[in-house]
XYZ file of C-alpha atoms in Angstrom:
291
model
C 11.753 1.930 -2.121
C 9.929 2.685 1.113
C 11.961 2.517 4.301
C 9.859 1.390 7.286
C 11.136 2.407 10.718
C 11.480 -1.229 11.818
C 10.460 -4.758 10.902
C 9.499 -5.597 14.498
C 5.771 -5.447 15.335
C 4.937 -2.740 17.889
C 3.302 -3.628 21.227
C -0.285 -4.744 20.810
C 0.290 -5.923 17.229
C 0.208 -9.567 16.166
C 2.229 -10.887 13.255
C 0.085 -13.720 11.924
C -1.383 -15.285 8.808
C -4.823 -14.401 7.504
C -6.604 -17.415 6.019
C -8.837 -16.544 3.063
C -10.672 -18.270 0.243
C -7.738 -17.325 -2.029
C -4.909 -18.504 0.196
C -3.055 -17.300 3.260
C -1.464 -13.880 3.642
C 1.025 -12.563 6.183
C -0.424 -9.648 8.153
C 0.268 -7.309 11.029
C -2.937 -7.049 13.052
C -3.349 -4.255 15.611
C -6.588 -4.317 17.590
C -7.848 -1.414 19.721
C -7.336 -1.697 23.466
C -9.913 0.818 24.672
C -11.287 0.942 28.221
C -14.845 1.316 26.942
C -14.441 -1.532 24.490
C -15.616 0.695 21.645
C -14.295 -0.330 18.236
C -15.151 2.143 15.504
C -14.202 -0.108 12.606
C -11.310 -1.741 10.815
C -8.822 -0.796 8.129
C -7.214 -3.044 5.513
C -3.851 -1.569 4.448
C -2.294 -2.554 1.083
C 1.394 -1.693 0.487
C 3.056 -0.444 -2.673
C 5.514 -1.729 -5.263
C 8.626 -3.317 -3.659
C 7.031 -2.606 -0.253
C 5.437 -4.728 2.459
C 3.075 -4.618 5.408
C 5.884 -3.095 7.489
C 5.494 0.153 5.535
C 2.424 0.797 7.726
C 4.047 -0.252 10.993
C 4.247 3.280 12.427
C 0.520 3.798 11.759
C -0.729 0.732 13.600
C -0.597 1.946 17.193
C -2.065 5.415 16.479
C -4.929 3.885 14.497
C -5.621 1.296 17.199
C -5.480 3.983 19.892
C -8.144 5.894 17.961
C -10.453 2.858 18.018
C -9.702 1.252 14.651
C -8.404 -2.248 14.119
C -5.600 -1.930 11.564
C -4.509 -4.880 9.429
C -1.536 -4.429 7.085
C -1.038 -7.213 4.570
C 1.653 -8.616 2.291
C 0.034 -9.343 -1.058
C 0.690 -12.570 -2.909
C 4.356 -12.913 -3.828
C 5.211 -9.966 -1.578
C 7.726 -10.467 1.272
C 6.185 -13.006 3.690
C 3.207 -14.066 1.538
C 3.971 -16.843 -0.921
C 3.080 -16.516 -4.565
C 3.449 -18.504 -7.796
C 6.142 -17.963 -10.418
C 3.535 -17.269 -13.116
C 3.321 -13.557 -13.950
C -0.353 -13.884 -14.902
C -1.124 -14.591 -11.230
C -0.275 -10.947 -10.486
C -2.653 -9.277 -12.917
C -4.476 -6.325 -11.376
C -7.775 -8.191 -11.245
C -6.186 -11.138 -9.441
C -4.591 -8.906 -6.807
C -7.860 -7.031 -6.346
C -9.740 -10.291 -5.803
C -7.141 -11.174 -3.174
C -8.002 -7.914 -1.394
C -11.698 -8.793 -1.513
C -10.930 -12.214 -0.031
C -8.911 -10.537 2.717
C -11.835 -8.211 3.421
C -14.197 -11.197 3.625
C -11.876 -12.930 6.071
C -11.689 -9.829 8.253
C -15.451 -9.329 8.147
C -15.847 -12.704 9.777
C -13.925 -11.295 12.725
C -16.151 -8.268 13.244
C -14.365 -5.857 10.909
C -17.322 -3.697 9.827
C -17.259 -0.884 9.011
C -14.220 -1.688 6.885
C -12.026 1.050 5.402
C -9.683 0.195 2.521
C -6.304 1.962 2.207
C -3.787 1.480 -0.589
C -0.351 3.071 -0.893
C 1.024 3.658 -4.414
C 0.588 0.351 -6.314
C -1.601 -0.709 -3.394
C -3.893 2.196 -4.231
C -4.379 0.900 -7.765
C -5.163 -2.552 -6.359
C -7.535 -1.044 -3.791
C -9.292 0.949 -6.499
C -9.803 -2.178 -8.601
C -11.082 -4.033 -5.536
C -13.594 -1.260 -4.864
C -14.783 -1.447 -8.472
C -15.257 -5.231 -8.212
C -16.742 -5.286 -4.710
C -20.427 -5.717 -3.930
C -22.036 -2.522 -2.664
C -21.361 -2.002 1.005
C -18.168 -4.062 1.201
C -16.071 -1.017 2.037
C -17.084 2.033 4.047
C -14.406 4.189 2.417
C -11.362 4.117 0.165
C -8.107 5.992 0.781
C -5.695 6.367 -2.121
C -2.344 7.198 -0.543
C 0.204 8.610 -2.992
C -1.610 6.727 -5.745
C -2.753 8.429 -8.921
C -5.390 8.166 -11.626
C -3.461 5.942 -14.024
C 0.073 5.040 -15.030
C 3.079 6.495 -13.235
C 5.056 9.544 -14.394
C 7.400 9.181 -17.419
C 10.612 9.248 -15.367
C 9.270 6.533 -13.103
C 8.118 4.459 -16.079
C 11.728 4.499 -17.280
C 12.960 3.323 -13.874
C 10.288 0.630 -13.629
C 11.117 -0.678 -17.104
C 14.824 -0.852 -16.282
C 13.984 -2.779 -13.134
C 11.612 -5.275 -14.748
C 14.064 -5.885 -17.605
C 16.839 -6.515 -15.092
C 14.683 -8.895 -13.060
C 13.880 -10.888 -16.182
C 17.597 -11.415 -16.843
C 19.327 -11.495 -13.455
C 18.939 -12.843 -9.937
C 17.217 -10.894 -7.194
C 20.545 -10.573 -5.363
C 22.323 -9.181 -8.426
C 19.537 -6.672 -9.086
C 19.644 -5.543 -5.456
C 23.363 -4.832 -5.694
C 22.843 -2.901 -8.922
C 20.056 -0.818 -7.367
C 22.206 0.002 -4.355
C 25.059 1.080 -6.621
C 22.805 3.425 -8.619
C 20.651 4.696 -5.758
C 22.369 4.390 -2.372
C 20.006 4.065 0.595
C 19.354 7.041 2.835
C 21.621 7.466 5.820
C 19.702 5.646 8.565
C 21.341 7.741 11.294
C 19.961 10.906 9.738
C 16.661 9.784 8.276
C 15.780 6.783 10.403
C 14.284 3.595 9.057
C 15.257 -0.029 8.828
C 18.878 -0.841 8.070
C 20.055 -1.954 4.665
C 20.324 -5.584 5.754
C 16.645 -5.733 6.678
C 15.653 -4.041 3.424
C 17.786 -6.505 1.435
C 16.215 -9.450 3.272
C 12.747 -8.156 2.398
C 13.733 -7.646 -1.239
C 15.061 -11.186 -1.579
C 11.813 -12.687 -0.287
C 9.720 -11.031 -2.992
C 8.778 -13.250 -5.922
C 10.415 -11.728 -9.024
C 7.368 -12.654 -11.126
C 5.285 -10.414 -8.864
C 7.707 -7.501 -9.237
C 7.903 -7.899 -13.013
C 4.138 -8.126 -13.487
C 3.258 -5.240 -11.170
C 6.134 -3.068 -12.397
C 4.837 -3.420 -15.945
C 1.271 -2.709 -14.807
C 2.377 0.562 -13.217
C 3.528 1.681 -16.669
C 0.226 0.988 -18.442
C -2.539 1.350 -15.839
C -5.466 3.271 -17.402
C -7.294 6.197 -15.838
C -10.302 4.765 -13.980
C -11.354 7.888 -12.103
C -14.737 8.175 -13.804
C -15.561 4.553 -12.954
C -14.586 5.094 -9.328
C -16.544 8.341 -9.057
C -19.673 6.518 -10.205
C -19.590 4.292 -7.110
C -20.427 7.148 -4.745
C -18.021 5.610 -2.234
C -16.364 8.078 0.181
C -12.821 8.558 -1.141
C -9.802 10.172 0.479
C -6.824 11.244 -1.641
C -3.811 11.551 0.660
C -0.247 12.355 -0.320
C 2.929 14.094 0.744
C 3.674 17.582 -0.492
C 6.234 16.210 -2.978
C 5.821 13.158 -5.199
C 7.736 12.148 -8.321
C 5.677 9.001 -8.957
C 2.398 10.842 -9.461
C 2.932 14.644 -9.323
C 0.931 16.394 -6.608
C -1.042 18.585 -9.074
C -2.214 15.379 -10.769
C -3.387 14.043 -7.408
C -5.144 17.350 -6.707
C -7.005 17.064 -10.005
C -7.922 13.423 -9.326
C -9.406 14.422 -5.971
C -11.453 17.126 -7.681
C -12.749 14.685 -10.291
C -13.704 12.223 -7.555
C -15.239 14.821 -5.268
C -12.869 13.298 -2.713
C -11.553 14.506 0.608
C -7.971 15.737 0.077
C -5.046 15.688 2.516
C -1.512 16.882 1.799
C 0.897 15.843 4.561
C 3.525 18.535 5.082
C 7.118 17.341 5.126
C 6.310 14.051 3.392
C 7.202 12.703 -0.032
C 5.885 9.568 -1.753
C 5.516 7.624 1.516
C 3.719 9.779 4.111
C 3.068 6.565 6.045
C 6.804 6.344 6.818
C 7.821 10.002 6.385
C 5.171 11.508 8.699
C 3.225 8.643 10.303
C 1.640 10.669 13.125
C 0.163 13.259 10.765
C -0.886 10.528 8.349
C -2.656 8.536 11.058
C -4.443 11.678 12.265
C -5.663 12.391 8.725
C -6.922 8.820 8.267
C -8.785 8.789 11.574
C -10.348 12.201 10.907
C -11.631 11.008 7.535
C -12.958 7.706 8.871
C -14.690 9.445 11.777
C -16.451 11.718 9.282
C -17.867 8.716 7.414
C -19.444 7.127 10.511
């Protein structure tokens, strides 16, 4: 589980709802405040499994300072965005169409050029959205710690245990079981939100969303060839260690895509929270190259 530094929006960031043709979504919206008024573009940031928009909170100010409007979103059934109890509502295609609706809503507010970023599960959703999108919808795609297909065997085992538990027990009971098996990092040493804030976020997720997306992570097919055929600028970004999709697998995916590749030193599966400054610098450098 990602551990954002805080759940409080930084200065210059609005916590609001984004109204779209597919419903409303909770977002953190950070607009550039540049003396010249220059805005280079916008970024739509999709979080990963069990995560939320707050996973990008440390990126928002650096991206805005570089001239990019950054909008991090809770997907349907994720933390502060409502979602139905029907697992079919969280199929990959449905979540991707939500991302396209979010992009349309942002475009109406002067978002172009629009860069799409997905972390982990969010990368799989972003990839599907790019495959469904009309040409020109997105100026680039960044897959952050998100691989070519299903997650590694050890993580498939963990995801299956979690989805089975969610199908049989309450969210509160599953949280307590997860904490017993995998205690949270010491916040005094590693930083990040306290356990109470993480528990509150967990409890606001719709279990149907977690079950459906957890199962999808275990079966997602390799769609690299389809993505490569789009000729969309792609950035594969990861930490130097990752047990969800091993780094050599991400290296190979980048090669197959002809993608720009960034490995963030000192980061693991969540470079956005582990090393936000270096991650923001890498994103801005890539986006600037596509202008």
